PDB file of C-alpha atoms in Angstrom:
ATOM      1  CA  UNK A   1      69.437  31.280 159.712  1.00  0.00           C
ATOM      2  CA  UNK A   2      68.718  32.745 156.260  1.00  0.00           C
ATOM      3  CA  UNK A   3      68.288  30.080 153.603  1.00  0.00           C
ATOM      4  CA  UNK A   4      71.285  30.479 150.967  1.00  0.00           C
ATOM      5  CA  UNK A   5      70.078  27.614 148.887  1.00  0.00           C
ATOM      6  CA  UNK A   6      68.588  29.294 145.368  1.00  0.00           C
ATOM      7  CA  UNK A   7      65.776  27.137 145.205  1.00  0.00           C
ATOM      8  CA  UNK A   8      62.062  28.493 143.143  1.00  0.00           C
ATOM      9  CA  UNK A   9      59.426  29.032 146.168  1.00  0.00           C
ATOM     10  CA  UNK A  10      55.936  29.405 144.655  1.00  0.00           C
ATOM     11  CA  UNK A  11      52.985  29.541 147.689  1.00  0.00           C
ATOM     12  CA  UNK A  12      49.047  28.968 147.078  1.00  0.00           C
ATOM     13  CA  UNK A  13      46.931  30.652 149.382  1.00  0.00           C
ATOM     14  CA  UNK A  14      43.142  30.026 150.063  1.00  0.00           C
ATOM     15  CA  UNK A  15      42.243  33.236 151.793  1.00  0.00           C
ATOM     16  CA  UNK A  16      38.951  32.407 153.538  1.00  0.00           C
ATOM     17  CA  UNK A  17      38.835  31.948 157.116  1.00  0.00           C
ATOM     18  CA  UNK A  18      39.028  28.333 156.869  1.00  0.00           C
ATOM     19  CA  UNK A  19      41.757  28.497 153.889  1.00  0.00           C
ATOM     20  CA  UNK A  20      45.299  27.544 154.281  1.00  0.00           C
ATOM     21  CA  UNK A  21      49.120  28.555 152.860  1.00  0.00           C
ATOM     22  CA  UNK A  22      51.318  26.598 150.780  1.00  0.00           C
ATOM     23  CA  UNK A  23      54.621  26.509 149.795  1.00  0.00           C
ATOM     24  CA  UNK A  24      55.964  24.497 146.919  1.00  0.00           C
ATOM     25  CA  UNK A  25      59.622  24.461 145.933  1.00  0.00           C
ATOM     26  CA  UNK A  26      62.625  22.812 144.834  1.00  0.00           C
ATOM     27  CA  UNK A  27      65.685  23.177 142.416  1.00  0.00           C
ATOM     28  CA  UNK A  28      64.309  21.358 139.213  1.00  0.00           C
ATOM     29  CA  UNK A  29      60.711  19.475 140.326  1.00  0.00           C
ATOM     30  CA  UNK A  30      58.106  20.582 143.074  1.00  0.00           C
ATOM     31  CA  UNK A  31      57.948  19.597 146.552  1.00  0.00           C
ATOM     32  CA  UNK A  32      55.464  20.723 148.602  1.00  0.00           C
ATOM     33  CA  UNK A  33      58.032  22.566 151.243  1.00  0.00           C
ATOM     34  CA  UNK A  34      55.286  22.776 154.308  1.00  0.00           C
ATOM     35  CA  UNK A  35      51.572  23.837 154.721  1.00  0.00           C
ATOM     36  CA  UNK A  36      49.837  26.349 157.414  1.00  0.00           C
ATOM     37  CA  UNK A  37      46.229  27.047 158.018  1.00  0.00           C
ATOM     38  CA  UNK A  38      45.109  30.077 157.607  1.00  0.00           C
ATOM     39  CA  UNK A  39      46.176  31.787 160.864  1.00  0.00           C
ATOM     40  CA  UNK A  40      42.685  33.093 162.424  1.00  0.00           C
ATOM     41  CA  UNK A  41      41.783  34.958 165.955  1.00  0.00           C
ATOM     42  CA  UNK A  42      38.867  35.602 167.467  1.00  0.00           C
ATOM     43  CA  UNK A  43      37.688  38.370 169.735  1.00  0.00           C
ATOM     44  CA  UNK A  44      34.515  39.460 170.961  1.00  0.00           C
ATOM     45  CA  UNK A  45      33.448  41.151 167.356  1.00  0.00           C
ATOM     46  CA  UNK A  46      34.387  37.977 165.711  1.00  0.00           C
ATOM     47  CA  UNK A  47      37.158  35.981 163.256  1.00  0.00           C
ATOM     48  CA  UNK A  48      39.558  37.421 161.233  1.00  0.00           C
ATOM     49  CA  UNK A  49      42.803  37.027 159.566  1.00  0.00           C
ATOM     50  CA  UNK A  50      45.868  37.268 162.407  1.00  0.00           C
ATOM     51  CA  UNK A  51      48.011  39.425 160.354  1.00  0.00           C
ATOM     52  CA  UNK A  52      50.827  39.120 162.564  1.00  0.00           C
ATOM     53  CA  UNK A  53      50.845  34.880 161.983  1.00  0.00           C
ATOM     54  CA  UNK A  54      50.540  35.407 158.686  1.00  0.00           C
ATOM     55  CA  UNK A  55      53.237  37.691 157.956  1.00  0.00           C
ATOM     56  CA  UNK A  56      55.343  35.220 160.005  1.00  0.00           C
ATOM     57  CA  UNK A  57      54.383  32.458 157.741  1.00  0.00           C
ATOM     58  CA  UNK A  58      55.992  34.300 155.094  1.00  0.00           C
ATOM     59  CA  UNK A  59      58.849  35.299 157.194  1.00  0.00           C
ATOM     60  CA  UNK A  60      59.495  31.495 157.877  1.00  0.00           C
ATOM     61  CA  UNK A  61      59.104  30.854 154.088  1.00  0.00           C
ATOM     62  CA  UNK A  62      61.922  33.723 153.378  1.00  0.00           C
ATOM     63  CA  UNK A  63      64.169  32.219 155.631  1.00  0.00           C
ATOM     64  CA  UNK A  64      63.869  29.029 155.175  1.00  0.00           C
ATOM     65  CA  UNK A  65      63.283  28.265 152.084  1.00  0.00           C
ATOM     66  CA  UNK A  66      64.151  31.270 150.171  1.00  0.00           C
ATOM     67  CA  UNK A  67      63.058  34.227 147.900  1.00  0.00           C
ATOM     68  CA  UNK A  68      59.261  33.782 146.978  1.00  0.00           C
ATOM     69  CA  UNK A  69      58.785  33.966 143.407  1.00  0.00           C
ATOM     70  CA  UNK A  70      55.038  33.896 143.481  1.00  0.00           C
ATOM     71  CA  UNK A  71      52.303  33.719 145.502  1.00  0.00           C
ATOM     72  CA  UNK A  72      49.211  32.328 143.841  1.00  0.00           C
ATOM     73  CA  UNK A  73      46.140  32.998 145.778  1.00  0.00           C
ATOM     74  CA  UNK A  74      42.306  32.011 144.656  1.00  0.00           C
ATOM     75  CA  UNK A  75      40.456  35.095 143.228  1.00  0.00           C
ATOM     76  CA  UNK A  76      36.925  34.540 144.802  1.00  0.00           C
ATOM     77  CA  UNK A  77      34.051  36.551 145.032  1.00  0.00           C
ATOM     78  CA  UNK A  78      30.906  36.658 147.849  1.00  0.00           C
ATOM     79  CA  UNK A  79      27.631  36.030 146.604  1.00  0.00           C
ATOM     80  CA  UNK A  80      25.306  37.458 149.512  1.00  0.00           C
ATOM     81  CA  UNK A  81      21.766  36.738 147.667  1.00  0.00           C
ATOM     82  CA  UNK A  82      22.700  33.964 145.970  1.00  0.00           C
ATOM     83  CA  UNK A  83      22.910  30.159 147.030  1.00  0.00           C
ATOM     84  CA  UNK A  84      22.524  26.605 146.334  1.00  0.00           C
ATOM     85  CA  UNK A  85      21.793  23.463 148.076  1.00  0.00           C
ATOM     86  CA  UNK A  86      25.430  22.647 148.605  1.00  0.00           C
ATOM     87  CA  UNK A  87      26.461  26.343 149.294  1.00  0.00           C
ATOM     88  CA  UNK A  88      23.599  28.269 151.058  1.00  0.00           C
ATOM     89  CA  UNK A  89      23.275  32.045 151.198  1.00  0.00           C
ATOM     90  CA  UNK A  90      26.407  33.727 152.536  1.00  0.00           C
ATOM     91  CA  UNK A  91      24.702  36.788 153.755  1.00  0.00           C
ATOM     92  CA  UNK A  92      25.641  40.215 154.450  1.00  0.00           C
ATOM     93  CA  UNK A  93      27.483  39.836 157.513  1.00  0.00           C
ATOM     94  CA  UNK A  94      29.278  36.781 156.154  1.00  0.00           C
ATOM     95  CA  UNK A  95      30.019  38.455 152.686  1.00  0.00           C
ATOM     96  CA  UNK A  96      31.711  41.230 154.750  1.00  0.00           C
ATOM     97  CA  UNK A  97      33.406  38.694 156.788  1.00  0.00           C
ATOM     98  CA  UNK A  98      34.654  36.854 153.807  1.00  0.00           C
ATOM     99  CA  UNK A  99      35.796  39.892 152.268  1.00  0.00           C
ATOM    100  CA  UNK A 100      37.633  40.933 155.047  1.00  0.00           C
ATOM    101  CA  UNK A 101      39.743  38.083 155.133  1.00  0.00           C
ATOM    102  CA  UNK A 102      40.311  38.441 151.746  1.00  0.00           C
ATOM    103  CA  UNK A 103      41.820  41.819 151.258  1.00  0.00           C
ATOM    104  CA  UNK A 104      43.759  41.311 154.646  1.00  0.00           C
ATOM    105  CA  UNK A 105      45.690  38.433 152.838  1.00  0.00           C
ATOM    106  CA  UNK A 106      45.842  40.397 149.514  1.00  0.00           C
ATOM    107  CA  UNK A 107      47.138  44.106 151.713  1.00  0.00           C
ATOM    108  CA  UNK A 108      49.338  41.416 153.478  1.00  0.00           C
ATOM    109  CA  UNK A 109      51.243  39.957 150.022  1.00  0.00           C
ATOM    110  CA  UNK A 110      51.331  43.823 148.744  1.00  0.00           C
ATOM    111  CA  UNK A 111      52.596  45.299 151.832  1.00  0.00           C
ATOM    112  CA  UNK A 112      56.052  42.611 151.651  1.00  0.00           C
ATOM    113  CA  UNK A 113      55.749  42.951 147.760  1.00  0.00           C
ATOM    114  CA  UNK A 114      55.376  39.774 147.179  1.00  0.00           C
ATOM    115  CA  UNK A 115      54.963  38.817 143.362  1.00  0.00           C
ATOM    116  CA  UNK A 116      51.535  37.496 142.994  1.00  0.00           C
ATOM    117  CA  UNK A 117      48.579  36.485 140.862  1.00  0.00           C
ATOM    118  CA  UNK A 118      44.528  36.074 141.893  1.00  0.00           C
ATOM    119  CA  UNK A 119      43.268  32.821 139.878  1.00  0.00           C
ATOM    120  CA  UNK A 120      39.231  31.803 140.136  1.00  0.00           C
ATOM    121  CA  UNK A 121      38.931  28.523 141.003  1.00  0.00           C
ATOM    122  CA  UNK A 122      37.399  27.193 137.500  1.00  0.00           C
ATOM    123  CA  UNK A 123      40.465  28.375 135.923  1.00  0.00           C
ATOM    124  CA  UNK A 124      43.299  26.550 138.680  1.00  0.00           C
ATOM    125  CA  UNK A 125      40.704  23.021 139.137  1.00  0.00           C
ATOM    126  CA  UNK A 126      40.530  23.186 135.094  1.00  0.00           C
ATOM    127  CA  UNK A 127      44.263  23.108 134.812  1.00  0.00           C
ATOM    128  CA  UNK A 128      45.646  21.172 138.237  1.00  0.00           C
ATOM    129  CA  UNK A 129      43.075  18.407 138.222  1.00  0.00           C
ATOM    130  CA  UNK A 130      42.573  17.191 134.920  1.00  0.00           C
ATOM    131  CA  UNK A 131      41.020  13.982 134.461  1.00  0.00           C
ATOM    132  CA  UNK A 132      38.955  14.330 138.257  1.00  0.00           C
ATOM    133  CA  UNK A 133      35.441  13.964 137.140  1.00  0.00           C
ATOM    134  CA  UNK A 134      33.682  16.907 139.929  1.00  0.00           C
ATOM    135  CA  UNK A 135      36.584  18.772 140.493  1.00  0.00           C
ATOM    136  CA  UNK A 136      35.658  19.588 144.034  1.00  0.00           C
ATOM    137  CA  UNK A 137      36.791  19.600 147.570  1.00  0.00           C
ATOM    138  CA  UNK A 138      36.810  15.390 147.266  1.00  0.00           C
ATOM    139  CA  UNK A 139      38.916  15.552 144.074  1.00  0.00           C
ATOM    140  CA  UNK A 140      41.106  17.628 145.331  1.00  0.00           C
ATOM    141  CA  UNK A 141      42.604  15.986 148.566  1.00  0.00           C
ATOM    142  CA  UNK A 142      42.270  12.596 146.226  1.00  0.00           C
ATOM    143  CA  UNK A 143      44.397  14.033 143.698  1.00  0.00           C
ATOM    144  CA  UNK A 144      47.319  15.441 145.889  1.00  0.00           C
ATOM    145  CA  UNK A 145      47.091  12.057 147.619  1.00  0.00           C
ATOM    146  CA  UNK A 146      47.965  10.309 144.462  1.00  0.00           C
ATOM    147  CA  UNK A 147      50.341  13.275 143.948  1.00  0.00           C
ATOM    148  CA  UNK A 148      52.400  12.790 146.545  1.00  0.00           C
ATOM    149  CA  UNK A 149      51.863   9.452 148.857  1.00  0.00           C
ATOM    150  CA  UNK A 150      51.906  10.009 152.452  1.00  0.00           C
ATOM    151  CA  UNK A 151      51.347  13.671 151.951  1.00  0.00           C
ATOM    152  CA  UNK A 152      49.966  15.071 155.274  1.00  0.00           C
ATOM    153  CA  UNK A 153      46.540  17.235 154.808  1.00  0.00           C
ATOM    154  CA  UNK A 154      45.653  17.657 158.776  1.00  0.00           C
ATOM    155  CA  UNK A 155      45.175  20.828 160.041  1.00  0.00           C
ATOM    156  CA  UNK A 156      46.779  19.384 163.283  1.00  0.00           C
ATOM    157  CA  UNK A 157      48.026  16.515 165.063  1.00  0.00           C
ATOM    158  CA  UNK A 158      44.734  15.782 165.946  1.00  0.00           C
ATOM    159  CA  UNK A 159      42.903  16.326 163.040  1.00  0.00           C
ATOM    160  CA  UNK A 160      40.951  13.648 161.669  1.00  0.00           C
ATOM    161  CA  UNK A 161      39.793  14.797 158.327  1.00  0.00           C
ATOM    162  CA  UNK A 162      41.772  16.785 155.059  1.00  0.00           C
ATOM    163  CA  UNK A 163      41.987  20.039 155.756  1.00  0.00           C
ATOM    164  CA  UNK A 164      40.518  21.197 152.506  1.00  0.00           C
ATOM    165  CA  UNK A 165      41.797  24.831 152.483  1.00  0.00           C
ATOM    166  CA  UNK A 166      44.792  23.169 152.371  1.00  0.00           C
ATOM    167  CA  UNK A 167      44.416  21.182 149.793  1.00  0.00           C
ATOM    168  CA  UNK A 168      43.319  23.843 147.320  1.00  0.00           C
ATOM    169  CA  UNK A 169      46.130  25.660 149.045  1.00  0.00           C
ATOM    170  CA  UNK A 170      48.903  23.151 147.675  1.00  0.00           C
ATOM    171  CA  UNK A 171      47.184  22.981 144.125  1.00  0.00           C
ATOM    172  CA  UNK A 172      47.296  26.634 143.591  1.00  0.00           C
ATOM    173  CA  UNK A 173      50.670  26.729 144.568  1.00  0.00           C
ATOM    174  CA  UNK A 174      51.166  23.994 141.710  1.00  0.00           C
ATOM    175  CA  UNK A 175      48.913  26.039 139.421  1.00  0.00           C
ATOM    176  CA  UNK A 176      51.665  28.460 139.811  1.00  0.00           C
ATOM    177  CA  UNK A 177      54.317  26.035 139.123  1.00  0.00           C
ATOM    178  CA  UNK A 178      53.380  24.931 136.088  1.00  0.00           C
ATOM    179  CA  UNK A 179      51.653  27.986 134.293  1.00  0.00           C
ATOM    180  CA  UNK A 180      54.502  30.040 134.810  1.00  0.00           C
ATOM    181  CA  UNK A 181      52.169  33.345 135.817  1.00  0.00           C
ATOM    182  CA  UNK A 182      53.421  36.779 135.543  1.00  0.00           C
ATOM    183  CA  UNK A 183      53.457  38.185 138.444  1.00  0.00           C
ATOM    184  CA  UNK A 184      51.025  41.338 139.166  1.00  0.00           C
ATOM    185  CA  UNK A 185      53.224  44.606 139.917  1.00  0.00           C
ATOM    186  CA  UNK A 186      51.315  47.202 140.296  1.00  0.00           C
ATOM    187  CA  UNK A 187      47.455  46.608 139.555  1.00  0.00           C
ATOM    188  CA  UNK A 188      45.149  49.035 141.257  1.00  0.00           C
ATOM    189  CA  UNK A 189      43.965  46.742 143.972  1.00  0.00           C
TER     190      UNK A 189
END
């Protein structure tokens, strides 16, 4: 059943592999709607994006919670040659990977013209999670805890651990919220 309800639907979306999708929405305050993990298979030349599971995220969005007004994804960039203790060298293989997944999500919100924008992380952690002193992966799933008590972060049932892509997921979508973006419409991509 199509949703009638006119309700604002903003989603965040971490593309990696190991990202997630939010949708936040309501009539006058934001409510995180529901949360997916980045849909992923795997064949014998590797992991990449499911496009079909991912355009059926959004098709579930559509219909049941309405028109999306923006989608708010992370603008990243690899870094092949470069690394740090915390993040080591992606490589070339896992550059290409990660840019893969990337531009499947981004041909994925063009393709349904889908309004969106592509925010670097400094600039959506600067402006969702002010006062958290490393505004990292830890800050994040501490801040949307305090956010919204009893908010649910597991990938699955069985999950143990914050599924940080969602997490950063969720904030982007608030990003969204509360900057107000304008939308990209037709950017050479």
């Amino acid at each position: 059943m199509l949703c009638t309800t006119r309700r604002r639907v903003i989603i965040g979306i971490d593309p990696g592999l190991a990202g997630g999708v939010a949708a936040l929405g309501g009539t006058g305050s934001q409510d995180v709607l529901k949360t997916w993990r980045m849909p992923v298979v795997e064949d014998s030349s590797g992991r990449e994006i499911d496009t079909k599971a991912f355009k059926d995220i959004l098709g579930e969005i559509y219909l049941n919670f309405g028109l999306i007004e923006l989608a708010v994804m992370e603008k990243v960039s690899a870094r092949p040659s470069q690394g740090t203790k915390c993040s080591p060298k992606q490589g070339s293989r896992g550059t290409f990977v990660f840019g893969g997944a990337y531009y499947t999500v981004r041909g994925m919100l063009r393709l349904f013209n889908v309004p969106r924008v592509y925010i670097p992380p400094q600039t959506w952690k600067s402006n969702v999670l002010v006062g958290c002193k490393n505004k990292d992966k830890a800050d994040t799933i501490r801040f949307l805890q305090d956010r919204y008590p009893g908010i649910n972060l597991l990938a699955t049932p069985r999950s143990k651990v914050p599924h940080d892509g969602i997490a950063d997921a969720i904030c982007l979508a608030i990003y969204g919220w509360n900057s107000q973006q304008t939308p990209q419409k037709s950017q050479a991509e």
